[in-house]
PDB file of C-alpha atoms in Angstrom:
ATOM      1  CA  MET A  15      38.692  11.034 -13.715  1.00  0.00           C
ATOM      2  CA  SER A  16      36.008  12.364 -11.389  1.00  0.00           C
ATOM      3  CA  ALA A  17      33.829  15.388 -10.914  1.00  0.00           C
ATOM      4  CA  GLY A  18      33.329  15.667  -7.176  1.00  0.00           C
ATOM      5  CA  SER A  19      32.053  13.517  -4.323  1.00  0.00           C
ATOM      6  CA  SER A  20      28.996  13.677  -2.077  1.00  0.00           C
ATOM      7  CA  VAL A  21      27.743  11.681   0.920  1.00  0.00           C
ATOM      8  CA  TRP A  22      24.183  10.310   1.073  1.00  0.00           C
ATOM      9  CA  MET A  23      22.329   8.646   3.958  1.00  0.00           C
ATOM     10  CA  ALA A  24      20.301   5.440   3.532  1.00  0.00           C
ATOM     11  CA  PRO A  25      17.962   4.879   6.516  1.00  0.00           C
ATOM     12  CA  ALA A  26      16.676   1.583   7.891  1.00  0.00           C
ATOM     13  CA  LYS A  27      12.950   0.864   8.098  1.00  0.00           C
ATOM     14  CA  LEU A  28      10.619  -0.908  10.480  1.00  0.00           C
ATOM     15  CA  ASN A  29       7.404  -2.673   9.519  1.00  0.00           C
ATOM     16  CA  LEU A  30       4.974  -1.569  12.217  1.00  0.00           C
ATOM     17  CA  PHE A  31       2.696  -4.408  11.118  1.00  0.00           C
ATOM     18  CA  LEU A  32       2.604  -6.910   8.247  1.00  0.00           C
ATOM     19  CA  HIS A  33      -0.528  -8.665   7.014  1.00  0.00           C
ATOM     20  CA  ILE A  34      -0.450 -11.215   4.197  1.00  0.00           C
ATOM     21  CA  LEU A  35      -3.690 -11.204   2.223  1.00  0.00           C
ATOM     22  CA  GLY A  36      -2.926 -13.946  -0.286  1.00  0.00           C
ATOM     23  CA  ARG A  37      -0.571 -15.313  -2.908  1.00  0.00           C
ATOM     24  CA  ARG A  38      -0.668 -13.794  -6.384  1.00  0.00           C
ATOM     25  CA  PRO A  39      -0.519 -15.746  -9.673  1.00  0.00           C
ATOM     26  CA  ASP A  40       3.070 -14.512 -10.170  1.00  0.00           C
ATOM     27  CA  GLY A  41       4.132 -16.176  -6.889  1.00  0.00           C
ATOM     28  CA  TYR A  42       4.474 -12.937  -4.915  1.00  0.00           C
ATOM     29  CA  HIS A  43       2.277 -12.194  -1.930  1.00  0.00           C
ATOM     30  CA  GLU A  44      -0.297  -9.438  -1.546  1.00  0.00           C
ATOM     31  CA  LEU A  45       0.595  -7.460   1.586  1.00  0.00           C
ATOM     32  CA  GLN A  46      -0.478  -4.629   3.824  1.00  0.00           C
ATOM     33  CA  THR A  47       2.111  -2.894   5.993  1.00  0.00           C
ATOM     34  CA  CYS A  48       3.184   0.426   7.469  1.00  0.00           C
ATOM     35  CA  PHE A  49       6.769   1.567   6.920  1.00  0.00           C
ATOM     36  CA  GLN A  50       8.518   3.736   9.509  1.00  0.00           C
ATOM     37  CA  PHE A  51      12.060   5.003   8.874  1.00  0.00           C
ATOM     38  CA  VAL A  52      14.645   5.186  11.656  1.00  0.00           C
ATOM     39  CA  ASP A  53      17.892   7.120  11.928  1.00  0.00           C
ATOM     40  CA  LEU A  54      20.064   3.999  11.810  1.00  0.00           C
ATOM     41  CA  CYS A  55      21.656   4.713   8.429  1.00  0.00           C
ATOM     42  CA  ASP A  56      24.114   3.331   5.937  1.00  0.00           C
ATOM     43  CA  GLU A  57      26.329   5.982   4.378  1.00  0.00           C
ATOM     44  CA  ILE A  58      27.108   6.089   0.658  1.00  0.00           C
ATOM     45  CA  THR A  59      29.843   8.265  -0.810  1.00  0.00           C
ATOM     46  CA  ILE A  60      29.357   8.846  -4.526  1.00  0.00           C
ATOM     47  CA  THR A  61      32.068  10.170  -6.796  1.00  0.00           C
ATOM     48  CA  VAL A  62      30.846  10.997 -10.286  1.00  0.00           C
ATOM     49  CA  ARG A  63      33.103   9.765 -13.095  1.00  0.00           C
ATOM     50  CA  ASP A  64      33.250  11.118 -16.624  1.00  0.00           C
ATOM     51  CA  ASP A  65      34.509   7.860 -18.153  1.00  0.00           C
ATOM     52  CA  GLY A  66      31.216   5.978 -17.784  1.00  0.00           C
ATOM     53  CA  GLN A  67      32.584   3.338 -15.389  1.00  0.00           C
ATOM     54  CA  ILE A  68      30.531   2.213 -12.353  1.00  0.00           C
ATOM     55  CA  GLN A  69      32.771   0.779  -9.678  1.00  0.00           C
ATOM     56  CA  ARG A  70      32.585  -0.240  -6.039  1.00  0.00           C
ATOM     57  CA  ALA A  71      35.155   1.668  -4.014  1.00  0.00           C
ATOM     58  CA  VAL A  72      34.797  -0.484  -0.868  1.00  0.00           C
ATOM     59  CA  ASP A  73      34.325  -4.261  -0.721  1.00  0.00           C
ATOM     60  CA  ILE A  74      31.491  -5.651   1.425  1.00  0.00           C
ATOM     61  CA  ALA A  75      32.111  -8.993   3.125  1.00  0.00           C
ATOM     62  CA  GLY A  76      29.894 -11.710   1.698  1.00  0.00           C
ATOM     63  CA  VAL A  77      28.406  -9.498  -1.035  1.00  0.00           C
ATOM     64  CA  PRO A  78      29.901  -9.955  -4.541  1.00  0.00           C
ATOM     65  CA  GLU A  79      29.960  -6.810  -6.674  1.00  0.00           C
ATOM     66  CA  ASP A  80      27.347  -8.124  -9.116  1.00  0.00           C
ATOM     67  CA  ALA A  81      24.970  -8.769  -6.185  1.00  0.00           C
ATOM     68  CA  ASP A  82      25.579  -5.337  -4.621  1.00  0.00           C
ATOM     69  CA  LEU A  83      22.298  -3.425  -4.845  1.00  0.00           C
ATOM     70  CA  CYS A  84      24.150  -0.097  -5.074  1.00  0.00           C
ATOM     71  CA  ILE A  85      25.989  -1.275  -8.175  1.00  0.00           C
ATOM     72  CA  ARG A  86      22.853  -2.845  -9.650  1.00  0.00           C
ATOM     73  CA  ALA A  87      20.843   0.345  -9.057  1.00  0.00           C
ATOM     74  CA  ALA A  88      23.495   2.536 -10.673  1.00  0.00           C
ATOM     75  CA  ARG A  89      23.774   0.240 -13.688  1.00  0.00           C
ATOM     76  CA  ALA A  90      19.989   0.074 -14.057  1.00  0.00           C
ATOM     77  CA  LEU A  91      19.590   3.859 -14.077  1.00  0.00           C
ATOM     78  CA  LYS A  92      22.559   4.373 -16.395  1.00  0.00           C
ATOM     79  CA  GLU A  93      21.122   1.903 -18.926  1.00  0.00           C
ATOM     80  CA  ALA A  94      17.498   3.028 -18.658  1.00  0.00           C
ATOM     81  CA  ALA A  95      18.302   6.744 -18.918  1.00  0.00           C
ATOM     82  CA  GLY A  96      21.135   6.455 -21.424  1.00  0.00           C
ATOM     83  CA  VAL A  97      23.644   8.204 -19.159  1.00  0.00           C
ATOM     84  CA  SER A  98      27.241   8.624 -20.315  1.00  0.00           C
ATOM     85  CA  SER A  99      28.656   9.388 -16.845  1.00  0.00           C
ATOM     86  CA  GLY A 100      29.716   6.798 -14.272  1.00  0.00           C
ATOM     87  CA  ALA A 101      30.317   6.667 -10.534  1.00  0.00           C
ATOM     88  CA  ASP A 102      32.477   5.260  -7.770  1.00  0.00           C
ATOM     89  CA  LEU A 103      30.290   4.013  -4.902  1.00  0.00           C
ATOM     90  CA  ALA A 104      31.657   3.598  -1.372  1.00  0.00           C
ATOM     91  CA  LEU A 105      29.198   2.045   1.075  1.00  0.00           C
ATOM     92  CA  LEU A 106      29.671   2.233   4.845  1.00  0.00           C
ATOM     93  CA  LYS A 107      27.350  -0.430   6.331  1.00  0.00           C
ATOM     94  CA  ARG A 108      25.706   0.253   9.675  1.00  0.00           C
ATOM     95  CA  ILE A 109      22.378  -1.497   9.072  1.00  0.00           C
ATOM     96  CA  PRO A 110      22.664  -5.241   9.813  1.00  0.00           C
ATOM     97  CA  ILE A 111      22.427  -7.453   6.730  1.00  0.00           C
ATOM     98  CA  GLY A 112      19.513  -9.888   6.792  1.00  0.00           C
ATOM     99  CA  GLY A 113      17.763  -8.234   9.702  1.00  0.00           C
ATOM    100  CA  GLY A 114      14.497  -7.157   8.063  1.00  0.00           C
ATOM    101  CA  LEU A 115      15.526  -3.494   8.259  1.00  0.00           C
ATOM    102  CA  GLY A 116      15.646  -2.940   4.502  1.00  0.00           C
ATOM    103  CA  GLY A 117      19.296  -1.911   4.312  1.00  0.00           C
ATOM    104  CA  GLY A 118      19.951  -3.252   0.816  1.00  0.00           C
ATOM    105  CA  SER A 119      16.741  -1.745  -0.554  1.00  0.00           C
ATOM    106  CA  SER A 120      17.527   1.583   1.097  1.00  0.00           C
ATOM    107  CA  ASP A 121      21.042   1.567  -0.367  1.00  0.00           C
ATOM    108  CA  ALA A 122      19.619   0.900  -3.839  1.00  0.00           C
ATOM    109  CA  ALA A 123      17.033   3.670  -3.494  1.00  0.00           C
ATOM    110  CA  THR A 124      19.612   6.143  -2.235  1.00  0.00           C
ATOM    111  CA  CYS A 125      21.842   5.432  -5.220  1.00  0.00           C
ATOM    112  CA  LEU A 126      18.916   5.858  -7.618  1.00  0.00           C
ATOM    113  CA  VAL A 127      17.812   9.161  -6.075  1.00  0.00           C
ATOM    114  CA  ALA A 128      21.333  10.537  -5.685  1.00  0.00           C
ATOM    115  CA  LEU A 129      22.486   9.586  -9.181  1.00  0.00           C
ATOM    116  CA  ASN A 130      19.247  10.876 -10.701  1.00  0.00           C
ATOM    117  CA  HIS A 131      20.303  14.213  -9.193  1.00  0.00           C
ATOM    118  CA  LEU A 132      24.067  14.027  -9.748  1.00  0.00           C
ATOM    119  CA  TRP A 133      23.801  12.761 -13.335  1.00  0.00           C
ATOM    120  CA  ARG A 134      21.096  15.377 -14.038  1.00  0.00           C
ATOM    121  CA  VAL A 135      18.684  12.730 -15.279  1.00  0.00           C
ATOM    122  CA  HIS A 136      15.736  14.526 -13.638  1.00  0.00           C
ATOM    123  CA  TRP A 137      13.355  11.577 -13.711  1.00  0.00           C
ATOM    124  CA  PRO A 138      10.176  12.129 -11.633  1.00  0.00           C
ATOM    125  CA  THR A 139       9.938  10.176  -8.392  1.00  0.00           C
ATOM    126  CA  GLU A 140       7.281   7.755  -9.674  1.00  0.00           C
ATOM    127  CA  LYS A 141       9.422   6.754 -12.659  1.00  0.00           C
ATOM    128  CA  LEU A 142      12.441   6.262 -10.396  1.00  0.00           C
ATOM    129  CA  ALA A 143      10.358   4.176  -7.966  1.00  0.00           C
ATOM    130  CA  ALA A 144       9.123   1.975 -10.833  1.00  0.00           C
ATOM    131  CA  LEU A 145      12.732   1.252 -11.792  1.00  0.00           C
ATOM    132  CA  GLY A 146      13.528   0.570  -8.144  1.00  0.00           C
ATOM    133  CA  LEU A 147      10.692  -1.967  -7.878  1.00  0.00           C
ATOM    134  CA  LYS A 148      12.601  -4.173 -10.334  1.00  0.00           C
ATOM    135  CA  LEU A 149      15.430  -4.295  -7.772  1.00  0.00           C
ATOM    136  CA  GLY A 150      13.259  -5.068  -4.739  1.00  0.00           C
ATOM    137  CA  ALA A 151       9.753  -4.659  -3.339  1.00  0.00           C
ATOM    138  CA  ASP A 152      10.906  -2.294  -0.564  1.00  0.00           C
ATOM    139  CA  VAL A 153      12.892   0.036  -2.841  1.00  0.00           C
ATOM    140  CA  PRO A 154       9.955   2.327  -3.825  1.00  0.00           C
ATOM    141  CA  VAL A 155       9.182   3.472  -0.264  1.00  0.00           C
ATOM    142  CA  PHE A 156      12.796   4.515   0.176  1.00  0.00           C
ATOM    143  CA  VAL A 157      12.752   6.350  -3.162  1.00  0.00           C
ATOM    144  CA  HIS A 158       9.673   8.323  -2.074  1.00  0.00           C
ATOM    145  CA  GLY A 159      11.232   8.980   1.330  1.00  0.00           C
ATOM    146  CA  ARG A 160       8.035   9.253   3.407  1.00  0.00           C
ATOM    147  CA  ALA A 161       6.693   6.972   6.129  1.00  0.00           C
ATOM    148  CA  ALA A 162       3.862   5.165   4.384  1.00  0.00           C
ATOM    149  CA  TRP A 163       1.006   2.725   4.340  1.00  0.00           C
ATOM    150  CA  ALA A 164       1.815   0.109   1.687  1.00  0.00           C
ATOM    151  CA  GLU A 165      -0.145  -2.483  -0.267  1.00  0.00           C
ATOM    152  CA  GLY A 166       0.521  -4.835  -3.185  1.00  0.00           C
ATOM    153  CA  VAL A 167       4.026  -6.236  -2.756  1.00  0.00           C
ATOM    154  CA  GLY A 168       4.811  -2.994  -0.957  1.00  0.00           C
ATOM    155  CA  GLU A 169       4.836  -0.666  -3.963  1.00  0.00           C
ATOM    156  CA  ARG A 170       1.391   0.973  -3.626  1.00  0.00           C
ATOM    157  CA  LEU A 171       2.082   3.730  -1.128  1.00  0.00           C
ATOM    158  CA  ILE A 172       0.081   6.291   0.811  1.00  0.00           C
ATOM    159  CA  PRO A 173       2.118   8.687   3.007  1.00  0.00           C
ATOM    160  CA  LEU A 174       1.131   7.983   6.620  1.00  0.00           C
ATOM    161  CA  TYR A 175       2.846   9.310   9.688  1.00  0.00           C
ATOM    162  CA  PRO A 176       2.516   6.540  12.286  1.00  0.00           C
ATOM    163  CA  PRO A 177       0.393   7.430  15.328  1.00  0.00           C
ATOM    164  CA  GLU A 178       3.002   7.022  18.046  1.00  0.00           C
ATOM    165  CA  ALA A 179       3.559   9.410  20.936  1.00  0.00           C
ATOM    166  CA  PRO A 180       5.845  11.228  20.470  1.00  0.00           C
ATOM    167  CA  ALA A 181       5.316  11.581  16.718  1.00  0.00           C
ATOM    168  CA  GLU A 182       8.805  10.231  15.979  1.00  0.00           C
ATOM    169  CA  PRO A 183       9.442   7.800  18.870  1.00  0.00           C
ATOM    170  CA  ASN A 184      12.622   6.151  20.024  1.00  0.00           C
ATOM    171  CA  TYR A 185      13.042   2.483  19.178  1.00  0.00           C
ATOM    172  CA  LEU A 186      15.180  -0.209  20.723  1.00  0.00           C
ATOM    173  CA  ILE A 187      16.111  -2.684  17.976  1.00  0.00           C
ATOM    174  CA  LEU A 188      17.619  -6.106  18.725  1.00  0.00           C
ATOM    175  CA  LYS A 189      19.474  -8.211  16.149  1.00  0.00           C
ATOM    176  CA  PRO A 190      19.798 -11.887  17.112  1.00  0.00           C
ATOM    177  CA  ASN A 191      22.863 -13.651  15.745  1.00  0.00           C
ATOM    178  CA  VAL A 192      20.982 -15.371  12.921  1.00  0.00           C
ATOM    179  CA  PHE A 193      20.171 -14.687   9.254  1.00  0.00           C
ATOM    180  CA  VAL A 194      16.490 -15.102   8.368  1.00  0.00           C
ATOM    181  CA  SER A 195      15.686 -16.190   4.811  1.00  0.00           C
ATOM    182  CA  THR A 196      12.711 -14.164   3.607  1.00  0.00           C
ATOM    183  CA  ALA A 197      12.159 -16.638   0.761  1.00  0.00           C
ATOM    184  CA  GLU A 198      11.977 -19.590   3.153  1.00  0.00           C
ATOM    185  CA  VAL A 199       9.533 -17.790   5.441  1.00  0.00           C
ATOM    186  CA  PHE A 200       7.203 -16.948   2.555  1.00  0.00           C
ATOM    187  CA  GLN A 201       7.414 -20.519   1.226  1.00  0.00           C
ATOM    188  CA  ASP A 202       6.599 -22.112   4.582  1.00  0.00           C
ATOM    189  CA  PRO A 203       3.314 -24.046   4.297  1.00  0.00           C
ATOM    190  CA  GLU A 204       2.202 -22.841   7.749  1.00  0.00           C
ATOM    191  CA  LEU A 205       2.486 -19.146   6.869  1.00  0.00           C
ATOM    192  CA  THR A 206      -0.768 -17.212   7.287  1.00  0.00           C
ATOM    193  CA  ARG A 207      -1.792 -16.094   3.791  1.00  0.00           C
ATOM    194  CA  ASN A 208      -5.472 -15.260   4.203  1.00  0.00           C
ATOM    195  CA  SER A 209      -5.660 -12.218   6.453  1.00  0.00           C
ATOM    196  CA  ALA A 210      -8.660 -10.023   5.752  1.00  0.00           C
ATOM    197  CA  PRO A 211      -7.752  -6.586   4.385  1.00  0.00           C
ATOM    198  CA  ILE A 212      -7.875  -3.797   6.934  1.00  0.00           C
ATOM    199  CA  THR A 213      -8.232  -0.063   6.487  1.00  0.00           C
ATOM    200  CA  ILE A 214      -5.812   2.585   7.643  1.00  0.00           C
ATOM    201  CA  HIS A 215      -8.391   3.467  10.297  1.00  0.00           C
ATOM    202  CA  GLY A 216      -8.432  -0.182  11.404  1.00  0.00           C
ATOM    203  CA  PHE A 217      -4.655  -0.201  11.729  1.00  0.00           C
ATOM    204  CA  LEU A 218      -4.677   3.036  13.702  1.00  0.00           C
ATOM    205  CA  ALA A 219      -7.237   1.509  16.065  1.00  0.00           C
ATOM    206  CA  SER A 220      -5.662  -1.953  16.495  1.00  0.00           C
ATOM    207  CA  GLY A 221      -1.987  -1.615  15.634  1.00  0.00           C
ATOM    208  CA  GLY A 222      -2.141  -4.753  13.474  1.00  0.00           C
ATOM    209  CA  ARG A 223       0.159  -7.764  13.791  1.00  0.00           C
ATOM    210  CA  ASN A 224       2.906  -9.548  11.853  1.00  0.00           C
ATOM    211  CA  ASP A 225       1.642 -12.632  10.013  1.00  0.00           C
ATOM    212  CA  CYS A 226       5.210 -13.953   9.680  1.00  0.00           C
ATOM    213  CA  LEU A 227       5.686 -14.110  13.439  1.00  0.00           C
ATOM    214  CA  GLY A 228       4.571 -17.701  14.063  1.00  0.00           C
ATOM    215  CA  VAL A 229       6.722 -19.147  11.278  1.00  0.00           C
ATOM    216  CA  VAL A 230       9.778 -17.089  12.251  1.00  0.00           C
ATOM    217  CA  ARG A 231       9.460 -18.035  15.948  1.00  0.00           C
ATOM    218  CA  ARG A 232       9.278 -21.744  15.034  1.00  0.00           C
ATOM    219  CA  ARG A 233      12.102 -21.735  12.472  1.00  0.00           C
ATOM    220  CA  TYR A 234      14.459 -19.378  14.317  1.00  0.00           C
ATOM    221  CA  PRO A 235      14.666 -19.940  18.103  1.00  0.00           C
ATOM    222  CA  GLU A 236      17.140 -17.047  18.374  1.00  0.00           C
ATOM    223  CA  VAL A 237      14.441 -14.638  17.200  1.00  0.00           C
ATOM    224  CA  ALA A 238      11.931 -16.165  19.606  1.00  0.00           C
ATOM    225  CA  ARG A 239      14.363 -15.603  22.503  1.00  0.00           C
ATOM    226  CA  ALA A 240      14.898 -11.975  21.480  1.00  0.00           C
ATOM    227  CA  LEU A 241      11.143 -11.369  21.303  1.00  0.00           C
ATOM    228  CA  ASP A 242      10.561 -13.028  24.666  1.00  0.00           C
ATOM    229  CA  TRP A 243      13.341 -11.015  26.312  1.00  0.00           C
ATOM    230  CA  LEU A 244      12.213  -7.692  24.871  1.00  0.00           C
ATOM    231  CA  SER A 245       8.530  -8.388  25.596  1.00  0.00           C
ATOM    232  CA  VAL A 246       9.285  -8.101  29.316  1.00  0.00           C
ATOM    233  CA  TYR A 247       9.604  -4.341  28.745  1.00  0.00           C
ATOM    234  CA  GLY A 248       6.632  -3.748  26.463  1.00  0.00           C
ATOM    235  CA  SER A 249       4.977  -4.698  23.177  1.00  0.00           C
ATOM    236  CA  ALA A 250       7.903  -6.123  21.198  1.00  0.00           C
ATOM    237  CA  ARG A 251       7.388  -6.635  17.479  1.00  0.00           C
ATOM    238  CA  LEU A 252       9.082  -8.336  14.537  1.00  0.00           C
ATOM    239  CA  THR A 253      10.032  -6.189  11.545  1.00  0.00           C
ATOM    240  CA  GLY A 254       9.386  -7.804   8.173  1.00  0.00           C
ATOM    241  CA  THR A 255      10.486 -11.426   8.358  1.00  0.00           C
ATOM    242  CA  GLY A 256      13.184 -10.498  10.887  1.00  0.00           C
ATOM    243  CA  ALA A 257      15.614 -11.290  12.317  1.00  0.00           C
ATOM    244  CA  CYS A 258      15.363  -7.899  14.040  1.00  0.00           C
ATOM    245  CA  VAL A 259      12.758  -7.203  16.707  1.00  0.00           C
ATOM    246  CA  PHE A 260      11.925  -3.809  18.151  1.00  0.00           C
ATOM    247  CA  LEU A 261      10.209  -1.936  20.934  1.00  0.00           C
ATOM    248  CA  ALA A 262       8.916   1.641  20.899  1.00  0.00           C
ATOM    249  CA  CYS A 263      10.293   3.514  23.936  1.00  0.00           C
ATOM    250  CA  GLU A 264       8.692   6.627  25.412  1.00  0.00           C
ATOM    251  CA  THR A 265      12.114   8.177  25.988  1.00  0.00           C
ATOM    252  CA  LYS A 266      15.666   7.655  24.846  1.00  0.00           C
ATOM    253  CA  GLU A 267      16.641   7.219  28.505  1.00  0.00           C
ATOM    254  CA  LEU A 268      14.269   4.271  28.854  1.00  0.00           C
ATOM    255  CA  GLY A 269      15.833   2.649  25.805  1.00  0.00           C
ATOM    256  CA  GLN A 270      19.307   3.181  27.252  1.00  0.00           C
ATOM    257  CA  GLU A 271      18.209   1.632  30.559  1.00  0.00           C
ATOM    258  CA  ILE A 272      16.946  -1.500  28.798  1.00  0.00           C
ATOM    259  CA  MET A 273      20.101  -1.632  26.651  1.00  0.00           C
ATOM    260  CA  ARG A 274      22.251  -1.859  29.774  1.00  0.00           C
ATOM    261  CA  LYS A 275      20.554  -5.184  30.590  1.00  0.00           C
ATOM    262  CA  LEU A 276      20.994  -6.595  27.090  1.00  0.00           C
ATOM    263  CA  PRO A 277      22.242 -10.226  26.958  1.00  0.00           C
ATOM    264  CA  ALA A 278      25.477 -10.752  25.049  1.00  0.00           C
ATOM    265  CA  GLU A 279      23.750 -12.916  22.426  1.00  0.00           C
ATOM    266  CA  PHE A 280      21.920  -9.891  20.970  1.00  0.00           C
ATOM    267  CA  GLU A 281      23.222  -6.826  19.164  1.00  0.00           C
ATOM    268  CA  GLY A 282      21.287  -3.712  20.156  1.00  0.00           C
ATOM    269  CA  PHE A 283      20.614  -0.351  18.521  1.00  0.00           C
ATOM    270  CA  LEU A 284      18.830   2.735  19.765  1.00  0.00           C
ATOM    271  CA  ALA A 285      17.219   4.640  16.912  1.00  0.00           C
ATOM    272  CA  ARG A 286      14.811   7.518  16.512  1.00  0.00           C
ATOM    273  CA  GLY A 287      11.796   7.175  14.265  1.00  0.00           C
ATOM    274  CA  LEU A 288      11.822   9.369  11.160  1.00  0.00           C
ATOM    275  CA  ASN A 289       8.734  10.233   9.149  1.00  0.00           C
ATOM    276  CA  ASP A 290      10.869  11.841   6.425  1.00  0.00           C
ATOM    277  CA  SER A 291      13.973  10.134   5.078  1.00  0.00           C
ATOM    278  CA  PRO A 292      17.306  11.981   5.445  1.00  0.00           C
ATOM    279  CA  LEU A 293      17.631  11.328   1.721  1.00  0.00           C
ATOM    280  CA  LEU A 294      15.112  14.134   1.157  1.00  0.00           C
ATOM    281  CA  GLU A 295      17.272  16.531   3.144  1.00  0.00           C
ATOM    282  CA  GLY A 296      20.252  15.454   1.060  1.00  0.00           C
ATOM    283  CA  LEU A 297      18.372  16.429  -2.083  1.00  0.00           C
ATOM    284  CA  ARG A 298      17.361  19.802  -0.640  1.00  0.00           C
ATOM    285  CA  THR A 299      20.950  20.644   0.261  1.00  0.00           C
ATOM    286  CA  GLY A 300      22.290  19.405  -3.042  1.00  0.00           C
TER     287      GLY A 300
END
């Protein structure tokens, strides 16, 4: 039995820089980064059930149901809020898995925000983000839905619209045919872990860097080739631990021109930067 369906968008993110300040006693790393959303989105169709069951309506290759962050998010909110309703969740994946674009975290956040609305839980955003943090360090920024400066493991957020021109630029994103293990990158003994903290003003002046870059280039030659190829056209950057790399393009036409030269070994996406997540628009329209 169901009580209606709705479609929700889960955007990808880019890390415009990533500094690692040190390792914490709990084993996690203290970070500084700037999150920018892009309009490359997964799509989640949610059908509310009145029998309390939470089920996956579409299988995802290589992702067991118990590891599916949509399912885990729904179960976590249902348990924490004492909800009697359930949901069928159908995920259409467009964001590459394992690319550093935050697709799984975005999917989890979208389910939390959408079900908080659909189940009439009415938790405040901060409480929802705290629950999301238990699912992944990147989940809170997607719950809040604003481009942001982030510290801690990524959960301490200050809304910050990145200083690109135009304000929401076009990005060319390349996905090499390789899966990067975030855990292995952060465990690598050669990873830079002692960057000095910078201020938002310092980032705006310098643009920052990605402290994972050296390790990822050494461990994953496919990513190094993608960076080298894209760097011919401008300042190419690594998002998160990769594998995706990206370039800000002044115009969509420039991105399309570069895409036409793309080697077959890379998957390419053109995406527009978003300072506000489409999830917020979904909430406004109900």
